[in-house]
Short mmCIF file of C-alpha atoms and ligand atoms in Angstrom, two decimals:
data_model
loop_
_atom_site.label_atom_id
_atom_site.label_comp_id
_atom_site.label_asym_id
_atom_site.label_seq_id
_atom_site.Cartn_x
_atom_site.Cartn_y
_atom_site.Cartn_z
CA UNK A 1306 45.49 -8.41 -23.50
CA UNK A 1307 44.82 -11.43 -25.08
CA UNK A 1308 45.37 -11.87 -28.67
CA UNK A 1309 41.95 -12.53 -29.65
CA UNK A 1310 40.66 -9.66 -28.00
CA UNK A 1311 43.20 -7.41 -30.52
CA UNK A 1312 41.01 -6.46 -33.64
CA UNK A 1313 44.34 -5.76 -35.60
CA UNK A 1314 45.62 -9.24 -34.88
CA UNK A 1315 44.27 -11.23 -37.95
CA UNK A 1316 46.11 -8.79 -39.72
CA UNK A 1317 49.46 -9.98 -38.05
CA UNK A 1318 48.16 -13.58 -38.47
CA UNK A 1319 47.47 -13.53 -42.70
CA UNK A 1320 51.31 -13.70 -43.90
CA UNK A 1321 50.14 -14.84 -47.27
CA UNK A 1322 51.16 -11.51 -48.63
CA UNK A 1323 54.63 -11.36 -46.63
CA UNK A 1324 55.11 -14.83 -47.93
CA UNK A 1325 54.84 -14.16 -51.55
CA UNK A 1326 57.03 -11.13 -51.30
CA UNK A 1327 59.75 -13.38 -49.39
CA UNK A 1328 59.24 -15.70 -52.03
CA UNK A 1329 59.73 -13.57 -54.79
CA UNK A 1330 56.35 -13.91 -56.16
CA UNK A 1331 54.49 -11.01 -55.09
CA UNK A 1332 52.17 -10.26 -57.92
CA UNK A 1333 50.17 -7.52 -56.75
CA UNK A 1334 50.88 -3.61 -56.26
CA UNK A 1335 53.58 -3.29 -58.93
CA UNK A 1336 54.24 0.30 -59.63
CA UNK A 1337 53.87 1.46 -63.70
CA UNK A 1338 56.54 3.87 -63.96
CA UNK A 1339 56.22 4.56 -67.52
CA UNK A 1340 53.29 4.05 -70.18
CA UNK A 1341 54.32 3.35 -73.38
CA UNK A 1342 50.66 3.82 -75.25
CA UNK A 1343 48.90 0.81 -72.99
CA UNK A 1344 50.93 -2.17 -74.91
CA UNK A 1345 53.80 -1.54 -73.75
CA UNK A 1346 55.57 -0.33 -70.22
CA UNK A 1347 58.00 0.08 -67.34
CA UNK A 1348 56.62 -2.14 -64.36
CA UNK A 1349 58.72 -2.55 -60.89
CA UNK A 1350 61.62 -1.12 -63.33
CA UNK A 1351 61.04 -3.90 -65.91
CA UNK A 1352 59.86 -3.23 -69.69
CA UNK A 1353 57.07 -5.42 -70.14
CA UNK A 1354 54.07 -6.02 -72.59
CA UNK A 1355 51.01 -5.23 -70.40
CA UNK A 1356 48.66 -7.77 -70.60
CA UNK A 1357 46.96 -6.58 -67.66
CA UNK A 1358 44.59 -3.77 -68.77
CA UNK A 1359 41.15 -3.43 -69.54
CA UNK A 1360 41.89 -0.20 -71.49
CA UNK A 1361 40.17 -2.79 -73.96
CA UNK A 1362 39.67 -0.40 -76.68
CA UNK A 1363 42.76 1.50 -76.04
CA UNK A 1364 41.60 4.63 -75.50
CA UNK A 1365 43.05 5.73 -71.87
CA UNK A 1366 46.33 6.78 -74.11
CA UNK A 1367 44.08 8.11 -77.22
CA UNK A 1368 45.13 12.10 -77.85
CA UNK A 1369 41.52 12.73 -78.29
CA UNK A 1370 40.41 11.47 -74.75
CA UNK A 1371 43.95 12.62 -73.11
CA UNK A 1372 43.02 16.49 -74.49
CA UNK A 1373 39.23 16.43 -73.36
CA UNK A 1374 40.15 15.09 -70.18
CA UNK A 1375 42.77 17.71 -69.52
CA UNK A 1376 40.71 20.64 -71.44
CA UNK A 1377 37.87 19.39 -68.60
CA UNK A 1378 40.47 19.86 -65.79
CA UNK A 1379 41.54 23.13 -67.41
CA UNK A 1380 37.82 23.73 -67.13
CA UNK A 1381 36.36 22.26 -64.26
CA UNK A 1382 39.38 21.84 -61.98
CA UNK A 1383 41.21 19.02 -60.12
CA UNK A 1384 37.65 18.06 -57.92
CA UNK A 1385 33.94 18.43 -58.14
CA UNK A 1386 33.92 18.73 -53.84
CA UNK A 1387 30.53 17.40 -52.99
CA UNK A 1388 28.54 14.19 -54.54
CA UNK A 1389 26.01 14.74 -57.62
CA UNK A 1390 23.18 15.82 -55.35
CA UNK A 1391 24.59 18.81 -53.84
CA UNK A 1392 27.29 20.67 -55.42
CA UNK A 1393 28.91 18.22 -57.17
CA UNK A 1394 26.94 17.82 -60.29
CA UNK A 1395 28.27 19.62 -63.72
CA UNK A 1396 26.87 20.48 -67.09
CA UNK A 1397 29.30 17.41 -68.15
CA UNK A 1398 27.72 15.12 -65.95
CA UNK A 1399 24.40 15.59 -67.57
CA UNK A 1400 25.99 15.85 -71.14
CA UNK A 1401 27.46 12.05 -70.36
CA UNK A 1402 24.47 11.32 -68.97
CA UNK A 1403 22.59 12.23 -71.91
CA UNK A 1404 24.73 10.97 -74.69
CA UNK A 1405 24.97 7.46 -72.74
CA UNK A 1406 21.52 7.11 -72.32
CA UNK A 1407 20.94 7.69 -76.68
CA UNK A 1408 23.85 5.36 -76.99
CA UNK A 1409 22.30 2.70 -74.65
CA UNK A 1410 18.88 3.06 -75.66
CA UNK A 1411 17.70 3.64 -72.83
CA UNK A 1412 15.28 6.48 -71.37
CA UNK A 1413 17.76 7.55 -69.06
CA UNK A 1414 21.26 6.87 -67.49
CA UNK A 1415 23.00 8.37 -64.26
CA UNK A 1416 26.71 8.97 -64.21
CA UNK A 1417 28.25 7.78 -61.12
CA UNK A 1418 31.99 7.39 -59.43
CA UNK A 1419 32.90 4.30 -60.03
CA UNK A 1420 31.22 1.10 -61.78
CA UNK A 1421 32.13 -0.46 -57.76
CA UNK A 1422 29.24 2.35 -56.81
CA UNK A 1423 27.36 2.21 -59.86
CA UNK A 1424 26.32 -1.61 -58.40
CA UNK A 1425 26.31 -0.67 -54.60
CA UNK A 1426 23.78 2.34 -55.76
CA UNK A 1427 21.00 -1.24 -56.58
CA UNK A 1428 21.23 -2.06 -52.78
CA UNK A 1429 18.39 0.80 -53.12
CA UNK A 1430 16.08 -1.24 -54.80
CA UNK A 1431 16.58 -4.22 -52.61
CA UNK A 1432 13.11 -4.13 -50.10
CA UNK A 1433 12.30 -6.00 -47.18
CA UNK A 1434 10.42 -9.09 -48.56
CA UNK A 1435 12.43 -8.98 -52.05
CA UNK A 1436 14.51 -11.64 -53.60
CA UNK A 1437 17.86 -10.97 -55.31
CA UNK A 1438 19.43 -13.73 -57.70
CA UNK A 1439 22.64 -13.36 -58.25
CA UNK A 1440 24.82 -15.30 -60.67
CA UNK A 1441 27.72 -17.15 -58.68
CA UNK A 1442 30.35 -15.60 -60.35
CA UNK A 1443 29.32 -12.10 -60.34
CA UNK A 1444 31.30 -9.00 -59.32
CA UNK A 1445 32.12 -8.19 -55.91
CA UNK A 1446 30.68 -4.97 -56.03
CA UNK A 1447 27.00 -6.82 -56.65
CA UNK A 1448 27.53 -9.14 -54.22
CA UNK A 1449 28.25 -6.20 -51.77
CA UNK A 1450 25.21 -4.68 -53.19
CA UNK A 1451 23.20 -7.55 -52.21
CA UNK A 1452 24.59 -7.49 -49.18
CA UNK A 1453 23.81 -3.83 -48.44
CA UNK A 1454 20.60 -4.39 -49.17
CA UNK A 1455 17.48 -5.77 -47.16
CA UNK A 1456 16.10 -8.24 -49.41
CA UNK A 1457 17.35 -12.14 -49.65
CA UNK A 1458 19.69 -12.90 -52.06
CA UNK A 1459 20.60 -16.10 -53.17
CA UNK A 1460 23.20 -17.05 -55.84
CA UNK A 1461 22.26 -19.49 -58.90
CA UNK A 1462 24.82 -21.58 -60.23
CA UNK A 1463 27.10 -19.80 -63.08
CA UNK A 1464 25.02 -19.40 -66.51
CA UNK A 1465 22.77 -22.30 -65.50
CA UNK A 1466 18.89 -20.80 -65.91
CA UNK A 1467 17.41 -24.18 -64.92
CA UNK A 1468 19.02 -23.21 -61.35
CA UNK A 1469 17.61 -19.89 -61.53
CA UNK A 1470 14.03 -21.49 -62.60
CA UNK A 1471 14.30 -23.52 -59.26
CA UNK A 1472 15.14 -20.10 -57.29
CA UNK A 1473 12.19 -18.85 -58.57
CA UNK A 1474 10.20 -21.52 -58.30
CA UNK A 1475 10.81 -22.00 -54.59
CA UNK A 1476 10.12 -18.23 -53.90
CA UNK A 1477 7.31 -17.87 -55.23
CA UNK A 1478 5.63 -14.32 -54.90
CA UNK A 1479 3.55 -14.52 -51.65
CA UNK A 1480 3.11 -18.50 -52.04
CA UNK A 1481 6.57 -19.66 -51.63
CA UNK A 1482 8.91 -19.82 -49.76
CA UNK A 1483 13.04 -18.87 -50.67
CA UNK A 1484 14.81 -21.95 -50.89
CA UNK A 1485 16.54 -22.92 -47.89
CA UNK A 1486 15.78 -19.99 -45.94
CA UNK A 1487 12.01 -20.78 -44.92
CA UNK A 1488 10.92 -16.78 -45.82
CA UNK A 1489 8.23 -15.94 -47.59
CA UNK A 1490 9.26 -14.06 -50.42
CA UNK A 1491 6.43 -11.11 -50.41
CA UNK A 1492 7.74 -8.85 -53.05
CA UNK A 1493 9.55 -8.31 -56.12
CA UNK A 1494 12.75 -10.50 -57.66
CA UNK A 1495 15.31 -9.48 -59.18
CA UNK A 1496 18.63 -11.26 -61.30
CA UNK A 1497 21.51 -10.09 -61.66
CA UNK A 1498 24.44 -11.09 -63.68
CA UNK A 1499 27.47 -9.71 -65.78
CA UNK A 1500 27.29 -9.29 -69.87
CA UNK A 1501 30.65 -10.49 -70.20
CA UNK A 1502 32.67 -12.25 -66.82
CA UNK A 1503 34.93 -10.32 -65.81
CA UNK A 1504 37.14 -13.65 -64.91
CA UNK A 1505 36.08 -16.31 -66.78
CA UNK A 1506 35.37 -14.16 -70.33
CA UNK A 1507 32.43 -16.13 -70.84
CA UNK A 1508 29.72 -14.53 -71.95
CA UNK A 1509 26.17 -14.45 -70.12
CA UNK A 1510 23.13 -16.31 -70.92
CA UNK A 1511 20.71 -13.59 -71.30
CA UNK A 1512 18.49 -14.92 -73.97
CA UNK A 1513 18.08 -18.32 -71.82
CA UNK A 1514 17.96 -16.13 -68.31
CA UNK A 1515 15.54 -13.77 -69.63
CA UNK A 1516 13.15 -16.41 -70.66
CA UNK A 1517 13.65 -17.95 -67.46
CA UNK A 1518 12.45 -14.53 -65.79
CA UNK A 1519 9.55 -13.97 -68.44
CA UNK A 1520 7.72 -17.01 -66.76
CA UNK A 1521 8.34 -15.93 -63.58
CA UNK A 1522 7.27 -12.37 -64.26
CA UNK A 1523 7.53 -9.97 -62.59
CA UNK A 1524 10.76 -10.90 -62.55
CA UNK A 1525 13.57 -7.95 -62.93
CA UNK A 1526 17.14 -8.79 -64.98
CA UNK A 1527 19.56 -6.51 -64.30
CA UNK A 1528 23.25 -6.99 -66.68
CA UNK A 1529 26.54 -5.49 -65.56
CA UNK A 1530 28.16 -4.42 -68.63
CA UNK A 1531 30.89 -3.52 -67.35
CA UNK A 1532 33.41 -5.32 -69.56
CA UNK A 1533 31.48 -5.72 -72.25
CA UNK A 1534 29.54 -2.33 -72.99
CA UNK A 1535 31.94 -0.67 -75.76
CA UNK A 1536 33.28 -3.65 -76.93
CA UNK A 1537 30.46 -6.17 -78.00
CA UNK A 1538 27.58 -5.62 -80.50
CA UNK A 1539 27.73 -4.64 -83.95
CA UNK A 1540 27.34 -0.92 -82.19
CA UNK A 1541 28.77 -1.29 -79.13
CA UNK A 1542 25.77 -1.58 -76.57
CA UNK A 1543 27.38 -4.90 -75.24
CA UNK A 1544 26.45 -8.77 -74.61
CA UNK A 1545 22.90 -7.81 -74.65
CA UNK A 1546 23.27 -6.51 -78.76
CA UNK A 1547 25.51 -8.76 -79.28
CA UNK A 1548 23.08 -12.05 -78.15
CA UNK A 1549 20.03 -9.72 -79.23
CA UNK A 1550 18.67 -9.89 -75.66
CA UNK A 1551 18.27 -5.84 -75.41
CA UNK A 1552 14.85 -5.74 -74.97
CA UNK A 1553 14.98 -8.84 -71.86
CA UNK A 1554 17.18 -6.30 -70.10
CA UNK A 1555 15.55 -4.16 -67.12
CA UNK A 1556 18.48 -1.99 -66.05
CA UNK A 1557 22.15 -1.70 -67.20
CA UNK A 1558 25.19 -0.80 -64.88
CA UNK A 1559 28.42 -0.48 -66.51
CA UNK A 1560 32.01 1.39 -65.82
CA UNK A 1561 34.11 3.91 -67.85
CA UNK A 1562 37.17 2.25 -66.45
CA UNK A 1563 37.47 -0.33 -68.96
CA UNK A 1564 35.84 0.36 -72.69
CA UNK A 1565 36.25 4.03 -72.04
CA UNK A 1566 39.55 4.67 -70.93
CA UNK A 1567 38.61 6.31 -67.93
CA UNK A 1568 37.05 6.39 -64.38
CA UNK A 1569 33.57 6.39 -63.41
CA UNK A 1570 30.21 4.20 -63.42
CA UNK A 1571 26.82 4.59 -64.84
CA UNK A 1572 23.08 3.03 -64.47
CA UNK A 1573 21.07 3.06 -67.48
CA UNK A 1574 17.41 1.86 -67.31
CA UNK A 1575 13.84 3.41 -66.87
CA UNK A 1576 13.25 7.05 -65.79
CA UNK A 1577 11.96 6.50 -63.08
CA UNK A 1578 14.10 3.63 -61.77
CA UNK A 1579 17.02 5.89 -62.28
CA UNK A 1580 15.30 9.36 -60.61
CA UNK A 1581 15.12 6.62 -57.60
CA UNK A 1582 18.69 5.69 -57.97
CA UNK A 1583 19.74 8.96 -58.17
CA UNK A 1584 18.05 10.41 -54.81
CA UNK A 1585 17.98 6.70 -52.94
CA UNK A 1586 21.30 4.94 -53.85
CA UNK A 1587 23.43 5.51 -50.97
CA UNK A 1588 26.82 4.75 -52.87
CA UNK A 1589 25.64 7.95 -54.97
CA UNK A 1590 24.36 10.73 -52.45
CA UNK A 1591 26.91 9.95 -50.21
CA UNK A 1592 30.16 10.16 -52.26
CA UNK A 1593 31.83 13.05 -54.04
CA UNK A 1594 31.07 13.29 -57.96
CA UNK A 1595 33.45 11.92 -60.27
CA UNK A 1596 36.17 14.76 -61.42
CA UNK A 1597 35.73 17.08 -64.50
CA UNK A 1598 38.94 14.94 -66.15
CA UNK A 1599 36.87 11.95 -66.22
CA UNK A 1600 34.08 12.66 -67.36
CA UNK A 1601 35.27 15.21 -69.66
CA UNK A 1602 37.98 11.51 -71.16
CA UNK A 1603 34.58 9.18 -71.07
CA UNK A 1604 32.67 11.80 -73.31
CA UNK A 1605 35.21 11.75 -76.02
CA UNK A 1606 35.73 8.27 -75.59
CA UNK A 1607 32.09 7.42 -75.90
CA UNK A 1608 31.84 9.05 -79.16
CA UNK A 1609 35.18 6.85 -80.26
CA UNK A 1610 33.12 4.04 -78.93
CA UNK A 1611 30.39 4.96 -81.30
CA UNK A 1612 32.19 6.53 -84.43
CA UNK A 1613 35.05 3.74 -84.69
CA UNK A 1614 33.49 0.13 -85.05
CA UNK A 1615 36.99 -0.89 -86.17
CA UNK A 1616 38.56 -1.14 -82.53
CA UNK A 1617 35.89 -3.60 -81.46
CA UNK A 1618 36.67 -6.14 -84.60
CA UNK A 1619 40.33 -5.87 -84.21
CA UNK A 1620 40.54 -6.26 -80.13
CA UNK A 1621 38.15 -9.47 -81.14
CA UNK A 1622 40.11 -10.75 -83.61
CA UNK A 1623 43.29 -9.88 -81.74
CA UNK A 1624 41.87 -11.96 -78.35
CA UNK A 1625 41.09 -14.76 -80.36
CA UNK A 1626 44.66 -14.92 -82.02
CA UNK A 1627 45.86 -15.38 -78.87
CA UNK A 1628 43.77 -17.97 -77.37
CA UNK A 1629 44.50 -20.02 -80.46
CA UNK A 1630 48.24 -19.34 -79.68
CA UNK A 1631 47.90 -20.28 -76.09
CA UNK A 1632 46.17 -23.50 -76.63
CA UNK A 1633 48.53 -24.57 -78.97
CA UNK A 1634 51.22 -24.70 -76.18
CA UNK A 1635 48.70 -26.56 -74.11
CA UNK A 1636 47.08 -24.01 -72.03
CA UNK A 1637 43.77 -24.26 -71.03
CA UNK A 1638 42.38 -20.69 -71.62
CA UNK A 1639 38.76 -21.20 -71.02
CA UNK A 1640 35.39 -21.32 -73.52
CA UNK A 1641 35.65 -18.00 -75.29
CA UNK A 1642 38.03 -16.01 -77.42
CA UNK A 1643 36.56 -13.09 -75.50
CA UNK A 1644 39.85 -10.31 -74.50
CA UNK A 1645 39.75 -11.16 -71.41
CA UNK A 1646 41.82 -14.34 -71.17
CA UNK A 1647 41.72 -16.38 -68.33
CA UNK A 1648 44.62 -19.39 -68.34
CA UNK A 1649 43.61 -21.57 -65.56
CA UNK A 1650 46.06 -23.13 -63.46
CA UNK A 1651 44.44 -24.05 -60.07
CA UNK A 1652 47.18 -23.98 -57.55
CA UNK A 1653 47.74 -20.35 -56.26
CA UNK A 1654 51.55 -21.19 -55.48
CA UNK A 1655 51.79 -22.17 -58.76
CA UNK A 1656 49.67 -19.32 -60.22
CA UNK A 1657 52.38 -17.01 -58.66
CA UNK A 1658 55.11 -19.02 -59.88
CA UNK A 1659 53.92 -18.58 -63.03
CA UNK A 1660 52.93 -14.83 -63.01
CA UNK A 1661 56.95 -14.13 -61.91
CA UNK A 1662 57.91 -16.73 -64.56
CA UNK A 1663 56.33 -14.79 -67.65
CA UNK A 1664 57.01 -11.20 -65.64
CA UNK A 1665 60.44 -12.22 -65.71
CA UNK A 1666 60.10 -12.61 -69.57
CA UNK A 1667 58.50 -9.92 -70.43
CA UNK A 1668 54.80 -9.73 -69.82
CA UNK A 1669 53.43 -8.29 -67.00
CA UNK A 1670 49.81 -9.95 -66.04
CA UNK A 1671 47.47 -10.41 -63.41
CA UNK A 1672 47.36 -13.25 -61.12
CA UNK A 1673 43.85 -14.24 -60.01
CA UNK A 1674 43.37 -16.41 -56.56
CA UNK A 1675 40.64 -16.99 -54.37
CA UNK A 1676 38.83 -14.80 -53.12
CA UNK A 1677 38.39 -13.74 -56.91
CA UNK A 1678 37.91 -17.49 -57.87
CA UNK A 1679 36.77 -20.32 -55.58
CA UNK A 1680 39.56 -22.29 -54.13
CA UNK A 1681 42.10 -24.32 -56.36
CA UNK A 1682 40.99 -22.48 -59.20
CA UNK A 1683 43.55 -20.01 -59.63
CA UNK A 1684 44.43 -18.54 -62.95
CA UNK A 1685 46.50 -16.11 -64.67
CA UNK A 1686 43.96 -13.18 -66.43
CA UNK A 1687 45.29 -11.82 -69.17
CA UNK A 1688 43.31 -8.95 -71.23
CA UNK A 1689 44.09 -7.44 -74.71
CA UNK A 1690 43.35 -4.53 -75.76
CA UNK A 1691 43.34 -2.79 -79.56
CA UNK A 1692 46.81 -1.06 -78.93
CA UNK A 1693 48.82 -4.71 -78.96
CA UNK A 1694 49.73 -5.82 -82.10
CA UNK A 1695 50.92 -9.67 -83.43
CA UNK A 1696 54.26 -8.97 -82.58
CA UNK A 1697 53.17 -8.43 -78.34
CA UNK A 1698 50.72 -11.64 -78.52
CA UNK A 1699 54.25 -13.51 -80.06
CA UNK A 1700 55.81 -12.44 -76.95
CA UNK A 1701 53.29 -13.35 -74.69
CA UNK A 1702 52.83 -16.49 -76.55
CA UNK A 1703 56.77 -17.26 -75.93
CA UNK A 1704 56.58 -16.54 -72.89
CA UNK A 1705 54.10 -19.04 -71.72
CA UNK A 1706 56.07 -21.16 -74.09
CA UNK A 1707 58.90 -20.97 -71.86
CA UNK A 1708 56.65 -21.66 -68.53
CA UNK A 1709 56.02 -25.40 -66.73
CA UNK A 1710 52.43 -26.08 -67.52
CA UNK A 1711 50.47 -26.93 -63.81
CA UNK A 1712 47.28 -29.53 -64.21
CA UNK A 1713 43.96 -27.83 -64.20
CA UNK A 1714 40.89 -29.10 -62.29
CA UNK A 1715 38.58 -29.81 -64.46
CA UNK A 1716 35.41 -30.08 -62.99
CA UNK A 1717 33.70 -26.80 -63.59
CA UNK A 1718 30.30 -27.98 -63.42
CA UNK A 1719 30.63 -28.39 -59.75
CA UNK A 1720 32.06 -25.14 -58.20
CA UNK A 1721 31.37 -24.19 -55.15
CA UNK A 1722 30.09 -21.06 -54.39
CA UNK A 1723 32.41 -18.21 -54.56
CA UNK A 1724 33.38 -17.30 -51.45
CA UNK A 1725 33.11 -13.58 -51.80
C1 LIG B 132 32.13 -6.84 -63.61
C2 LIG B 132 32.60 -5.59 -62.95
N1 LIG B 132 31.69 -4.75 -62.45
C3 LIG B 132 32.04 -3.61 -61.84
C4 LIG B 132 33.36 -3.26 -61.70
C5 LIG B 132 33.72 -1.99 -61.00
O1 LIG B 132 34.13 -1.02 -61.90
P1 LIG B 132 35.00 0.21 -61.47
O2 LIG B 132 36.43 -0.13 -61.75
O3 LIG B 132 34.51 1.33 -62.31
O4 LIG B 132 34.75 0.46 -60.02
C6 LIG B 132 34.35 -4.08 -62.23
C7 LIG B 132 35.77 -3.72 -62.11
O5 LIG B 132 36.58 -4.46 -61.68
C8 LIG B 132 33.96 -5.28 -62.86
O6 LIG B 132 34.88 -6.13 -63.36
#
């Protein structure tokens, strides 16, 4: 049989992940074999400082959201056995469900999975004839979405509205035509971007996107909060309170895997855009609910989210602490003093030369390369969360202290397109 006719042999061909591990700088995969309270750990039998979580708020170790997820599993069991529509759907669900909604804002919300499905579930809304926009550094899970679904999707360049005005402009609705594609764009459009990027920590544009979609209107914006719901805004609600773009915003997906300590994804948005969701979005129907456990941890943690403002302003002024450290020693650590801190290196065999380097010293992180980021623009992410104090951001500090800086391409205005 020849090779090319053997589906499995790409897999034999990539030895990128053999290399690394023969190199001794195999990032990825690396068991946690004890917790100490999210700061602190025992990775691949090494204590570290984690500086790899999004537990941003710290609350996947709280007692409060440990007990209500186990009193739920005490409850509920290990397993709902069957997706929301069917069996699968408890009084918990709908409690979350309600309580996010109030906290949002919003009319309504629907508790799903995982944030991955929360974004898959919008393939629903994507029609023959519509246009999607999609930022260039969004999520894989939307750009799946937008895959999955049967309108066009094209990507505008990352927080730049006057490329998204040209999108729009060359669709048109039933006058134009999508730009580069020659179709007629019949129906609706629809943007999409993240509140907070997930990669970069830069923050979103909405104010400047929004306006951008108000003269194309009817023009849909859609924000994944997923790393920002919980932790930005005076109360929480995300990049959107924060930049006092709430009202701009059409429909909100988010995850309780990173602000809320736990597992799971939600939609939050008009009635009945999320009654459609809930009996159209494939990623939903088709899927098992998410356990009693989590949903039972996100409810408690939700109302932490809401009662203690406190864990926002010191995660914020914590991040920013250590940006200021890191770029003292050089580092280039990005636009923001956001938690999630990227430190961009470019090479990838340098990025994993540097992720062993600080591992080695004491800080375990995660190291970011293409297809995550476009090519030569790999970076270490680091994120911190409320449970590290000045003492861990010392460490991590000496620890990059200790590391060969690597020259960083500079030229961010001109990324290509994420290959994703
Ligand atoms: C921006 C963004 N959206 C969605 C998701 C998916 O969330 P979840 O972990 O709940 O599947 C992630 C997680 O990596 C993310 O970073």
């Amino acid at each position: 049989m020849a090779d090319s006719a053997d589906i499995f042999a790409k897999c034999r061909d990539w030895t990128a992940a053999r290399e690394a591990r023969a190199a001794r700088t195999y990032p990825y995969y690396r068991p946690l074999t004890e917790s100490g309270g999210g700061a602190e750990g025992v990775v691949d039998g090494r204590r570290v400082v984690i500086a790899a979580s999004n537990d941003y708020l710290a609350l996947a170790s709280d007692p409060r959201v440990v007990e209500a997820g186990g009193a739920a599993l005490r409850r509920f069991g290990t397993s709902c056995s069957g997706s929301r529509l069917l069996n699968g759907t408890l009084a918990l669900h709908e409690r979350l469900e309600g309580e996010l909604a109030a906290f949002l804002r919003q009319p309504a919300a629907l508790v799903t999975t995982t944030g991955f499905q929360a974004n898959l579930a919008l393939a629903c809304l994507l029609g023959r004839g519509d246009l999607l926009l999609l930022d260039q550094h969004s999520h894989a899970s939307l750009l799946d979405a937008a895959r999955l679904g049967q309108a066009r999707h094209l990507r505008f360049r990352h927080n730049d509205r006057a490329d998204l005005a040209r999108l729009l402009g060359a669709s048109g609705t039933g006058t134009g035509s999508a730009a580069g594609t020659g179709a007629w764009v019949r129906g609706g459009r629809m943007a999409v971007t993240e509140g907070l990027f997930s990669m970069g920590g830069d923050l979103a544009d909405l104010p400047g996107l929004a306006a951008t979609l108000a003269e194309a209107a009817p023009a849909r914006l859609v924000v994944d909060g997923a790393h920002d719901i919980g932790l930005l805004g005076e109360h929480g609600r995300g990049a959107a309170e924060l930049l006092g773009a709430e009202g701009s915003v059409d429909l909100i997906t988010g995850t309780f895997s990173k602000c809320f300590g736990s597992v799971g994804g939600f939609l939050a948005g008009p009635e009945e855009v999320i009654d459609y969701l809930r009996h159209r979005g494939r990623s939903v129907l088709f899927s098992a609910a998410a356990p009693p456990a989590a949903v039972g941890a996100a409810l408690a943690a939700l109302g932490i989210v809401r009662a203690e403002p406190e864990r926002r302003r010191r995660v914020l002024a914590l991040s920013a602490c250590l940006h200021r450290l890191l770029r003292e020693l050089g580092w280039d650590t990005g636009s923001s003093l956001m938690p999630v801190v990227p430190v961009h290196v470019g090479d990838d065999a340098a990025c994993l030369r540097l992720w062993q380097g600080l591992f080695d010293a004491g800080v375990f992180a995660n190291a970011i390369l293409p297809p995550a980021v476009p090519p030569g623009r790999a970076m270490i992410r680091l994120s911190v969360t409320a449970a590290h104090t000045e003492r861990h951001l010392a460490v991590i500090a000496d620890a990059f202290a200790t590391q060969a800086r690597t020259a960083v391409p500079r030229a961010r205005a001109s990324l290509p397109a994420l290959p994703r």
